[in-house]
Amino acid sequence: MKFIVTSTRRRLGQAALCLLAGAGSLPTALAQSAQPTVLRMGIGLSADSAKGKAVEEFGRLLSQYSDGALKVELHASGKLGNDVTMTEAAREGKLEMTAPDSSTLASLDKRFSAINYPFTFNNEAEADAILDGPWGQRLLDALPQHGLIGLAYWENGFRNMTNSRRPVSTTGDFEGMRMRVMQNPMLVDSFDKLGFTAVPLPFTKVYDALKTQEVDGQENPLTTILSSRFYEVQKYLTLSRHVYSAHIVLVSAKVWNTLPPKQQEAMRRAAIEAKDYERKLNREGEAEALGALKAKGMVVATIPRADAERIRNRLRGVFDKYNGEIGTSTMIELYVELGRLRTQAFDAAVAATATPVAVSAAAAKPAAARTASK
Ligand code: TK8
């Protein structure tokens, strides 16, 4: 812990020294001679994933908004650890930034599991509205007490299943398959309940576990299945979209607290702007990824929508257990908000398809006159 906090301070100290050394010269020369504070950001996905590219974009925006005072250094492909260990390192101040899957944060606050309940969000617009709204903000607000600052929800995406054994197109096909899941008890219980043997593993171990057939399958967004080259060791793909997951952009509170408010503001702004870029990139990448995965030889199946209902019904007992842990008010607020969004979307769709009733001005006039004379 000491090492990084000290080294962050050392970097800040160097910047101050440079400024002092340059005293007397032009202010612009002073600014240029200052060494930027380097923020290392560790992610599990590769540098060419939407996430990796978004970290680069975040870095570009942050340099601009902090007038060159802050610099982001991307460490991709789990080089600095996995979601759980990097989050721990950030809490301890040993790593400045990371972006784990929301599900792994349930070990700090159980409410994070609610995001990953199977078949909860119907589409990206719903996920965006919930996560970017007050419900999502309340979860981020819980992070500082755990030594973390949550800047934004970036997208991981809707998850789809792959395996090396057989095509999976109905719930009956799940039986006996060893499935890697993220390190989250609700997900372990859910997959077990559905007939899989759930094997929680950090993302950094997934490729090898698939290759050695320690597990038969895994589940991730299409963009990740492509960028992590899972197609090399998995033959079958099922377009299940069974879980939505988010990557939460985290800063170590120990590091955050050393930054002046202006730089903190620059970080929030850059992370939120990069969020839009990342989501767009990820969503555009989805369709492309499907084509690429087919071209790589993956055999594609789908799960009928009726099975999604069946899956949710089978998971009732699991949901009851975790609703209790998460807190029923959090779950009710989520479903009420989803209900509101769906009604709004439904009304908008009806309004768009309704045939406008043509009322001629002449026909309308006497009616208006009648009303007025009453
Ligand atoms: C990358 C992970 C990954 C996640 C998983 O570190 O573990 O399967 O979907 O994106 O966060």
CSV table of C-alpha atoms and ligand atoms in Angstrom, one decimal:
chain,number,residue,atom,x,y,z
A,1,MET,CA,0.0,0.0,0.0
A,2,LYS,CA,2.6,2.4,1.1
A,3,PHE,CA,4.6,2.0,-2.1
A,4,ILE,CA,2.0,3.4,-4.5
A,5,VAL,CA,0.6,6.1,-2.2
A,6,THR,CA,4.2,7.1,-1.6
A,7,SER,CA,5.0,6.9,-5.3
A,8,THR,CA,1.9,8.9,-6.2
A,9,ARG,CA,3.0,11.5,-3.7
A,10,ARG,CA,6.5,11.3,-5.1
A,11,ARG,CA,5.2,12.0,-8.6
A,12,LEU,CA,3.1,14.9,-7.3
A,13,GLY,CA,6.3,16.0,-5.5
A,14,GLN,CA,8.3,15.9,-8.7
A,15,ALA,CA,5.7,18.0,-10.4
A,16,ALA,CA,6.0,20.6,-7.6
A,17,LEU,CA,9.8,20.5,-7.8
A,18,CYS,CA,9.7,21.0,-11.6
A,19,LEU,CA,7.5,24.0,-11.0
A,20,LEU,CA,9.9,25.4,-8.5
A,21,ALA,CA,12.9,24.8,-10.7
A,22,GLY,CA,11.1,26.7,-13.5
A,23,ALA,CA,10.3,29.7,-11.3
A,24,GLY,CA,11.1,32.9,-13.1
A,25,SER,CA,10.4,31.6,-16.6
A,26,LEU,CA,7.2,32.0,-18.6
A,27,PRO,CA,4.0,30.3,-17.1
A,28,THR,CA,3.6,28.1,-20.2
A,29,ALA,CA,7.1,26.8,-19.8
A,30,LEU,CA,6.3,26.1,-16.2
A,31,ALA,CA,3.2,24.1,-17.1
A,32,GLN,CA,5.2,22.1,-19.7
A,33,SER,CA,8.0,21.3,-17.3
A,34,ALA,CA,5.6,19.9,-14.7
A,35,GLN,CA,5.5,16.1,-14.8
A,36,PRO,CA,1.9,14.8,-15.0
A,37,THR,CA,0.5,12.6,-12.3
A,38,VAL,CA,0.3,9.1,-13.8
A,39,LEU,CA,-2.9,7.1,-13.1
A,40,ARG,CA,-2.4,3.5,-14.0
A,41,MET,CA,-5.7,1.8,-15.0
A,42,GLY,CA,-5.8,-1.9,-15.0
A,43,ILE,CA,-8.5,-3.8,-16.9
A,44,GLY,CA,-9.0,-7.5,-17.6
A,45,LEU,CA,-10.0,-7.1,-21.3
A,46,SER,CA,-7.5,-6.6,-24.1
A,47,ALA,CA,-6.3,-3.1,-25.3
A,48,ASP,CA,-8.3,-3.6,-28.5
A,49,SER,CA,-11.6,-4.2,-26.8
A,50,ALA,CA,-14.2,-1.4,-26.5
A,51,LYS,CA,-13.0,-1.0,-22.9
A,52,GLY,CA,-9.4,-0.7,-23.8
A,53,LYS,CA,-10.2,1.9,-26.5
A,54,ALA,CA,-12.4,3.8,-24.0
A,55,VAL,CA,-9.6,3.9,-21.5
A,56,GLU,CA,-7.4,5.6,-24.2
A,57,GLU,CA,-10.2,8.0,-24.9
A,58,PHE,CA,-10.7,8.7,-21.2
A,59,GLY,CA,-7.0,9.4,-21.0
A,60,ARG,CA,-7.1,11.8,-23.9
A,61,LEU,CA,-10.1,13.7,-22.4
A,62,LEU,CA,-8.5,13.7,-19.0
A,63,SER,CA,-5.2,15.2,-20.2
A,64,GLN,CA,-7.2,17.9,-21.9
A,65,TYR,CA,-9.6,18.7,-19.0
A,66,SER,CA,-6.8,18.7,-16.4
A,67,ASP,CA,-4.5,20.8,-18.6
A,68,GLY,CA,-2.0,18.0,-18.8
A,69,ALA,CA,-1.8,17.5,-15.0
A,70,LEU,CA,-3.2,13.9,-15.2
A,71,LYS,CA,-2.2,11.1,-17.4
A,72,VAL,CA,-3.8,7.7,-17.8
A,73,GLU,CA,-1.7,4.6,-18.4
A,74,LEU,CA,-3.6,1.6,-19.7
A,75,HIS,CA,-2.6,-1.8,-18.4
A,76,ALA,CA,-4.8,-4.3,-20.3
A,77,SER,CA,-5.3,-8.1,-20.4
A,78,GLY,CA,-5.1,-8.6,-16.7
A,79,LYS,CA,-1.4,-7.6,-16.5
A,80,LEU,CA,-2.1,-6.0,-13.1
A,81,GLY,CA,-4.5,-8.7,-11.8
A,82,ASN,CA,-8.1,-9.7,-12.2
A,83,ASP,CA,-11.3,-7.8,-11.3
A,84,VAL,CA,-11.2,-8.9,-7.6
A,85,THR,CA,-7.5,-8.4,-7.0
A,86,MET,CA,-7.4,-5.1,-8.9
A,87,THR,CA,-10.3,-3.7,-6.9
A,88,GLU,CA,-8.6,-4.8,-3.7
A,89,ALA,CA,-5.4,-3.1,-4.8
A,90,ALA,CA,-7.3,0.1,-5.6
A,91,ARG,CA,-9.0,0.0,-2.2
A,92,GLU,CA,-5.5,-0.2,-0.6
A,93,GLY,CA,-4.1,2.6,-2.7
A,94,LYS,CA,-1.7,0.2,-4.6
A,95,LEU,CA,-3.5,0.8,-7.9
A,96,GLU,CA,-4.9,4.1,-9.1
A,97,MET,CA,-7.8,2.9,-11.3
A,98,THR,CA,-9.6,-0.1,-12.6
A,99,ALA,CA,-13.0,-1.1,-14.1
A,100,PRO,CA,-14.3,-4.4,-12.8
A,101,ASP,CA,-17.6,-6.1,-13.7
A,102,SER,CA,-20.3,-4.8,-11.4
A,103,SER,CA,-21.0,-8.3,-10.2
A,104,THR,CA,-17.7,-8.6,-8.4
A,105,LEU,CA,-18.4,-5.6,-6.3
A,106,ALA,CA,-21.2,-7.5,-4.5
A,107,SER,CA,-18.5,-8.6,-2.0
A,108,LEU,CA,-18.4,-5.0,-0.9
A,109,ASP,CA,-22.1,-4.1,-1.3
A,110,LYS,CA,-24.6,-6.8,-2.1
A,111,ARG,CA,-26.8,-4.4,-4.1
A,112,PHE,CA,-24.4,-4.7,-7.0
A,113,SER,CA,-25.7,-8.2,-7.7
A,114,ALA,CA,-29.1,-6.7,-8.7
A,115,ILE,CA,-27.6,-5.5,-12.0
A,116,ASN,CA,-26.8,-9.0,-13.0
A,117,TYR,CA,-30.1,-10.7,-12.2
A,118,PRO,CA,-30.8,-12.9,-15.3
A,119,PHE,CA,-33.3,-11.4,-17.8
A,120,THR,CA,-33.9,-8.2,-15.9
A,121,PHE,CA,-33.1,-5.6,-18.5
A,122,ASN,CA,-34.8,-6.0,-21.9
A,123,ASN,CA,-32.4,-3.8,-23.8
A,124,GLU,CA,-29.5,-1.3,-23.5
A,125,ALA,CA,-31.8,1.7,-23.2
A,126,GLU,CA,-33.3,0.3,-20.0
A,127,ALA,CA,-29.9,-0.5,-18.5
A,128,ASP,CA,-28.6,3.0,-19.4
A,129,ALA,CA,-31.7,4.7,-17.8
A,130,ILE,CA,-31.4,2.7,-14.6
A,131,LEU,CA,-27.6,2.8,-14.2
A,132,ASP,CA,-27.3,6.5,-15.1
A,133,GLY,CA,-30.3,7.4,-13.0
A,134,PRO,CA,-30.8,7.8,-9.2
A,135,TRP,CA,-30.9,4.0,-8.7
A,136,GLY,CA,-27.4,3.5,-10.2
A,137,GLN,CA,-26.1,6.6,-8.5
A,138,ARG,CA,-27.2,5.3,-5.0
A,139,LEU,CA,-25.0,2.2,-5.6
A,140,LEU,CA,-22.0,4.4,-6.6
A,141,ASP,CA,-22.5,6.5,-3.5
A,142,ALA,CA,-21.9,3.5,-1.4
A,143,LEU,CA,-18.4,3.0,-2.7
A,144,PRO,CA,-16.4,5.7,-0.9
A,145,GLN,CA,-16.9,3.9,2.4
A,146,HIS,CA,-15.1,0.9,0.8
A,147,GLY,CA,-12.2,3.0,-0.3
A,148,LEU,CA,-13.3,3.5,-3.9
A,149,ILE,CA,-14.8,6.3,-6.0
A,150,GLY,CA,-17.2,5.2,-8.7
A,151,LEU,CA,-17.0,7.6,-11.7
A,152,ALA,CA,-19.4,6.0,-14.2
A,153,TYR,CA,-21.0,2.8,-15.5
A,154,TRP,CA,-19.4,1.7,-18.7
A,155,GLU,CA,-20.9,-1.2,-20.6
A,156,ASN,CA,-19.8,-4.7,-20.4
A,157,GLY,CA,-22.9,-5.8,-22.3
A,158,PHE,CA,-25.5,-8.5,-22.7
A,159,ARG,CA,-23.9,-11.9,-22.0
A,160,ASN,CA,-24.1,-14.9,-24.3
A,161,MET,CA,-23.0,-18.5,-23.7
A,162,THR,CA,-20.4,-20.5,-25.4
A,163,ASN,CA,-19.2,-24.1,-24.9
A,164,SER,CA,-17.0,-26.7,-26.5
A,165,ARG,CA,-19.4,-29.6,-26.2
A,166,ARG,CA,-22.7,-29.2,-27.9
A,167,PRO,CA,-25.2,-26.7,-29.4
A,168,VAL,CA,-27.3,-25.2,-26.6
A,169,SER,CA,-30.7,-24.0,-27.7
A,170,THR,CA,-33.0,-25.0,-24.9
A,171,THR,CA,-32.8,-25.1,-21.1
A,172,GLY,CA,-32.6,-28.9,-21.3
A,173,ASP,CA,-29.1,-28.6,-22.9
A,174,PHE,CA,-27.7,-26.9,-19.8
A,175,GLU,CA,-27.6,-30.1,-17.8
A,176,GLY,CA,-24.2,-31.3,-16.5
A,177,MET,CA,-22.2,-28.6,-18.4
A,178,ARG,CA,-19.3,-27.1,-16.4
A,179,MET,CA,-19.8,-23.4,-16.9
A,180,ARG,CA,-17.4,-20.7,-15.8
A,181,VAL,CA,-19.2,-17.8,-14.1
A,182,MET,CA,-18.0,-14.5,-12.6
A,183,GLN,CA,-17.1,-14.5,-8.9
A,184,ASN,CA,-20.5,-13.7,-7.6
A,185,PRO,CA,-22.6,-16.0,-5.3
A,186,MET,CA,-26.0,-15.0,-7.0
A,187,LEU,CA,-24.6,-16.0,-10.4
A,188,VAL,CA,-23.1,-19.3,-9.0
A,189,ASP,CA,-26.5,-20.2,-7.4
A,190,SER,CA,-28.4,-19.2,-10.5
A,191,PHE,CA,-26.3,-21.3,-12.9
A,192,ASP,CA,-26.3,-24.3,-10.6
A,193,LYS,CA,-30.1,-24.0,-10.3
A,194,LEU,CA,-30.4,-24.1,-14.1
A,195,GLY,CA,-28.6,-27.4,-14.3
A,196,PHE,CA,-25.1,-26.2,-15.0
A,197,THR,CA,-22.2,-26.9,-12.7
A,198,ALA,CA,-21.1,-23.3,-12.1
A,199,VAL,CA,-17.4,-22.8,-11.7
A,200,PRO,CA,-16.5,-19.2,-10.4
A,201,LEU,CA,-13.2,-18.2,-11.9
A,202,PRO,CA,-11.4,-14.8,-12.4
A,203,PHE,CA,-11.5,-13.7,-16.0
A,204,THR,CA,-7.8,-14.0,-16.4
A,205,LYS,CA,-8.1,-17.7,-16.0
A,206,VAL,CA,-10.9,-18.3,-18.4
A,207,TYR,CA,-9.0,-18.9,-21.7
A,208,ASP,CA,-6.8,-21.5,-20.2
A,209,ALA,CA,-9.6,-23.2,-18.3
A,210,LEU,CA,-11.5,-23.5,-21.6
A,211,LYS,CA,-8.5,-24.7,-23.4
A,212,THR,CA,-7.7,-27.4,-20.9
A,213,GLN,CA,-11.4,-28.2,-20.7
A,214,GLU,CA,-11.3,-27.7,-16.9
A,215,VAL,CA,-14.7,-26.0,-17.8
A,216,ASP,CA,-16.8,-26.6,-20.9
A,217,GLY,CA,-18.2,-23.2,-21.3
A,218,GLN,CA,-18.3,-19.5,-20.3
A,219,GLU,CA,-20.6,-16.6,-20.9
A,220,ASN,CA,-19.7,-13.0,-22.0
A,221,PRO,CA,-20.7,-10.3,-24.4
A,222,LEU,CA,-20.0,-11.1,-28.1
A,223,THR,CA,-17.4,-8.4,-28.2
A,224,THR,CA,-15.4,-10.1,-25.4
A,225,ILE,CA,-15.8,-13.5,-27.0
A,226,LEU,CA,-14.1,-12.1,-30.0
A,227,SER,CA,-11.5,-9.8,-28.4
A,228,SER,CA,-10.4,-12.5,-25.9
A,229,ARG,CA,-10.2,-15.1,-28.7
A,230,PHE,CA,-12.5,-17.6,-26.9
A,231,TYR,CA,-13.6,-18.8,-30.4
A,232,GLU,CA,-10.3,-20.6,-30.6
A,233,VAL,CA,-11.3,-22.9,-27.8
A,234,GLN,CA,-15.1,-22.8,-28.1
A,235,LYS,CA,-17.2,-24.2,-30.9
A,236,TYR,CA,-20.8,-23.4,-29.9
A,237,LEU,CA,-22.3,-20.0,-29.3
A,238,THR,CA,-25.8,-19.4,-27.9
A,239,LEU,CA,-27.3,-16.0,-28.3
A,240,SER,CA,-29.0,-16.0,-24.9
A,241,ARG,CA,-28.5,-12.4,-23.7
A,242,HIS,CA,-29.3,-13.8,-20.3
A,243,VAL,CA,-27.5,-11.2,-18.1
A,244,TYR,CA,-26.6,-7.6,-18.6
A,245,SER,CA,-23.4,-6.5,-17.0
A,246,ALA,CA,-21.6,-3.2,-16.5
A,247,HIS,CA,-18.0,-2.2,-15.9
A,248,ILE,CA,-17.7,0.4,-13.2
A,249,VAL,CA,-14.9,2.9,-13.5
A,250,LEU,CA,-13.2,3.0,-10.1
A,251,VAL,CA,-10.6,5.3,-8.6
A,252,SER,CA,-8.7,4.5,-5.4
A,253,ALA,CA,-10.1,6.8,-2.7
A,254,LYS,CA,-6.6,7.1,-1.3
A,255,VAL,CA,-5.4,8.5,-4.6
A,256,TRP,CA,-8.5,10.5,-5.2
A,257,ASN,CA,-8.1,12.3,-1.9
A,258,THR,CA,-4.7,13.6,-2.9
A,259,LEU,CA,-6.1,15.3,-6.0
A,260,PRO,CA,-7.3,18.9,-6.0
A,261,PRO,CA,-11.1,19.3,-6.7
A,262,LYS,CA,-10.5,20.7,-10.2
A,263,GLN,CA,-8.7,17.5,-11.1
A,264,GLN,CA,-11.4,15.4,-9.5
A,265,GLU,CA,-14.0,17.2,-11.6
A,266,ALA,CA,-11.9,16.6,-14.7
A,267,MET,CA,-11.9,12.9,-13.9
A,268,ARG,CA,-15.6,12.7,-13.5
A,269,ARG,CA,-16.2,14.6,-16.7
A,270,ALA,CA,-13.8,12.5,-18.8
A,271,ALA,CA,-15.2,9.2,-17.4
A,272,ILE,CA,-18.7,10.2,-18.2
A,273,GLU,CA,-17.9,11.4,-21.7
A,274,ALA,CA,-15.8,8.3,-22.4
A,275,LYS,CA,-18.8,6.3,-21.2
A,276,ASP,CA,-20.9,7.4,-24.2
A,277,TYR,CA,-18.0,6.6,-26.5
A,278,GLU,CA,-17.5,3.1,-24.9
A,279,ARG,CA,-21.1,2.2,-25.1
A,280,LYS,CA,-21.4,3.2,-28.7
A,281,LEU,CA,-18.3,1.3,-29.6
A,282,ASN,CA,-19.4,-1.8,-27.8
A,283,ARG,CA,-22.9,-1.7,-29.3
A,284,GLU,CA,-21.6,-1.2,-32.8
A,285,GLY,CA,-19.1,-3.9,-32.2
A,286,GLU,CA,-21.7,-6.5,-31.3
A,287,ALA,CA,-23.1,-7.1,-34.7
A,288,GLU,CA,-19.7,-7.1,-36.2
A,289,ALA,CA,-18.5,-9.5,-33.6
A,290,LEU,CA,-21.3,-12.0,-34.4
A,291,GLY,CA,-20.3,-12.0,-38.1
A,292,ALA,CA,-16.6,-12.4,-37.2
A,293,LEU,CA,-17.4,-15.3,-34.8
A,294,LYS,CA,-19.4,-17.1,-37.4
A,295,ALA,CA,-16.6,-16.6,-39.9
A,296,LYS,CA,-14.2,-18.1,-37.3
A,297,GLY,CA,-16.4,-21.2,-37.4
A,298,MET,CA,-18.6,-20.9,-34.4
A,299,VAL,CA,-21.9,-22.7,-34.6
A,300,VAL,CA,-24.7,-20.3,-33.5
A,301,ALA,CA,-27.9,-21.1,-31.7
A,302,THR,CA,-30.6,-19.0,-30.0
A,303,ILE,CA,-32.7,-19.5,-26.9
A,304,PRO,CA,-36.4,-19.0,-27.6
A,305,ARG,CA,-37.9,-16.0,-25.7
A,306,ALA,CA,-40.3,-18.4,-23.9
A,307,ASP,CA,-37.3,-20.1,-22.3
A,308,ALA,CA,-36.3,-16.8,-20.8
A,309,GLU,CA,-39.6,-16.8,-18.9
A,310,ARG,CA,-39.1,-20.4,-17.9
A,311,ILE,CA,-35.6,-19.5,-16.7
A,312,ARG,CA,-36.8,-16.6,-14.6
A,313,ASN,CA,-39.5,-18.9,-13.1
A,314,ARG,CA,-36.9,-21.5,-12.2
A,315,LEU,CA,-34.8,-18.9,-10.5
A,316,ARG,CA,-37.5,-17.7,-8.2
A,317,GLY,CA,-36.0,-19.3,-5.1
A,318,VAL,CA,-32.6,-17.8,-5.9
A,319,PHE,CA,-34.1,-14.4,-6.4
A,320,ASP,CA,-36.0,-14.6,-3.1
A,321,LYS,CA,-32.8,-15.4,-1.3
A,322,TYR,CA,-30.8,-12.5,-2.9
A,323,ASN,CA,-33.7,-10.1,-2.7
A,324,GLY,CA,-33.4,-10.5,1.0
A,325,GLU,CA,-29.7,-9.9,1.1
A,326,ILE,CA,-29.9,-6.9,-1.3
A,327,GLY,CA,-32.8,-5.4,0.5
A,328,THR,CA,-36.3,-5.5,-0.9
A,329,SER,CA,-36.6,-1.7,-1.2
A,330,THR,CA,-33.7,-1.7,-3.7
A,331,MET,CA,-35.3,-4.4,-5.7
A,332,ILE,CA,-38.7,-2.8,-5.6
A,333,GLU,CA,-37.3,0.6,-6.7
A,334,LEU,CA,-35.6,-1.2,-9.6
A,335,TYR,CA,-38.7,-2.9,-10.8
A,336,VAL,CA,-40.9,0.2,-10.3
A,337,GLU,CA,-38.4,2.2,-12.4
A,338,LEU,CA,-38.3,-0.5,-15.0
A,339,GLY,CA,-42.1,-0.6,-15.1
A,340,ARG,CA,-42.2,3.1,-15.6
A,341,LEU,CA,-39.7,3.0,-18.4
A,342,ARG,CA,-41.7,0.2,-20.1
A,343,THR,CA,-45.0,2.0,-19.9
A,344,GLN,CA,-43.2,5.1,-21.3
A,345,ALA,CA,-41.8,3.0,-24.2
A,346,PHE,CA,-45.1,1.4,-24.8
A,347,ASP,CA,-47.0,4.7,-24.9
A,348,ALA,CA,-44.3,6.1,-27.3
A,349,ALA,CA,-44.7,3.1,-29.6
A,350,VAL,CA,-48.5,3.4,-29.6
A,351,ALA,CA,-48.3,7.1,-30.3
A,352,ALA,CA,-45.9,6.4,-33.2
A,353,THR,CA,-48.2,3.8,-34.8
A,354,ALA,CA,-51.6,5.5,-34.1
A,355,THR,CA,-53.3,6.9,-37.2
A,356,PRO,CA,-53.9,10.6,-36.6
A,357,VAL,CA,-57.6,11.4,-36.9
A,358,ALA,CA,-58.1,14.0,-39.6
A,359,VAL,CA,-60.2,16.8,-38.4
A,360,SER,CA,-60.9,19.5,-41.0
A,361,ALA,CA,-60.9,23.1,-39.8
A,362,ALA,CA,-64.5,23.5,-40.9
A,363,ALA,CA,-65.7,20.5,-39.0
A,364,ALA,CA,-63.8,21.5,-35.9
A,365,LYS,CA,-65.1,25.1,-35.8
A,366,PRO,CA,-68.7,24.5,-34.9
A,367,ALA,CA,-67.7,22.1,-32.1
A,368,ALA,CA,-65.3,24.7,-30.7
A,369,ALA,CA,-68.1,27.3,-31.0
A,370,ARG,CA,-70.5,25.0,-29.2
A,371,THR,CA,-68.1,24.5,-26.4
A,372,ALA,CA,-67.4,28.2,-26.2
A,373,SER,CA,-71.2,29.1,-26.0
A,374,LYS,CA,-71.8,26.7,-23.1
B,1,TK8,C1,-12.7,-8.5,-17.4
B,1,TK8,C2,-14.1,-9.0,-16.9
B,1,TK8,C3,-15.0,-9.5,-18.0
B,1,TK8,C4,-16.2,-10.1,-17.4
B,1,TK8,C5,-16.0,-11.5,-16.9
B,1,TK8,O1,-11.9,-8.2,-16.4
B,1,TK8,O2,-15.3,-11.7,-15.9
B,1,TK8,O3,-16.4,-12.4,-17.6
B,1,TK8,O4,-17.3,-10.1,-18.3
B,1,TK8,O5,-15.3,-8.4,-18.8
B,1,TK8,O6,-14.7,-7.9,-16.2
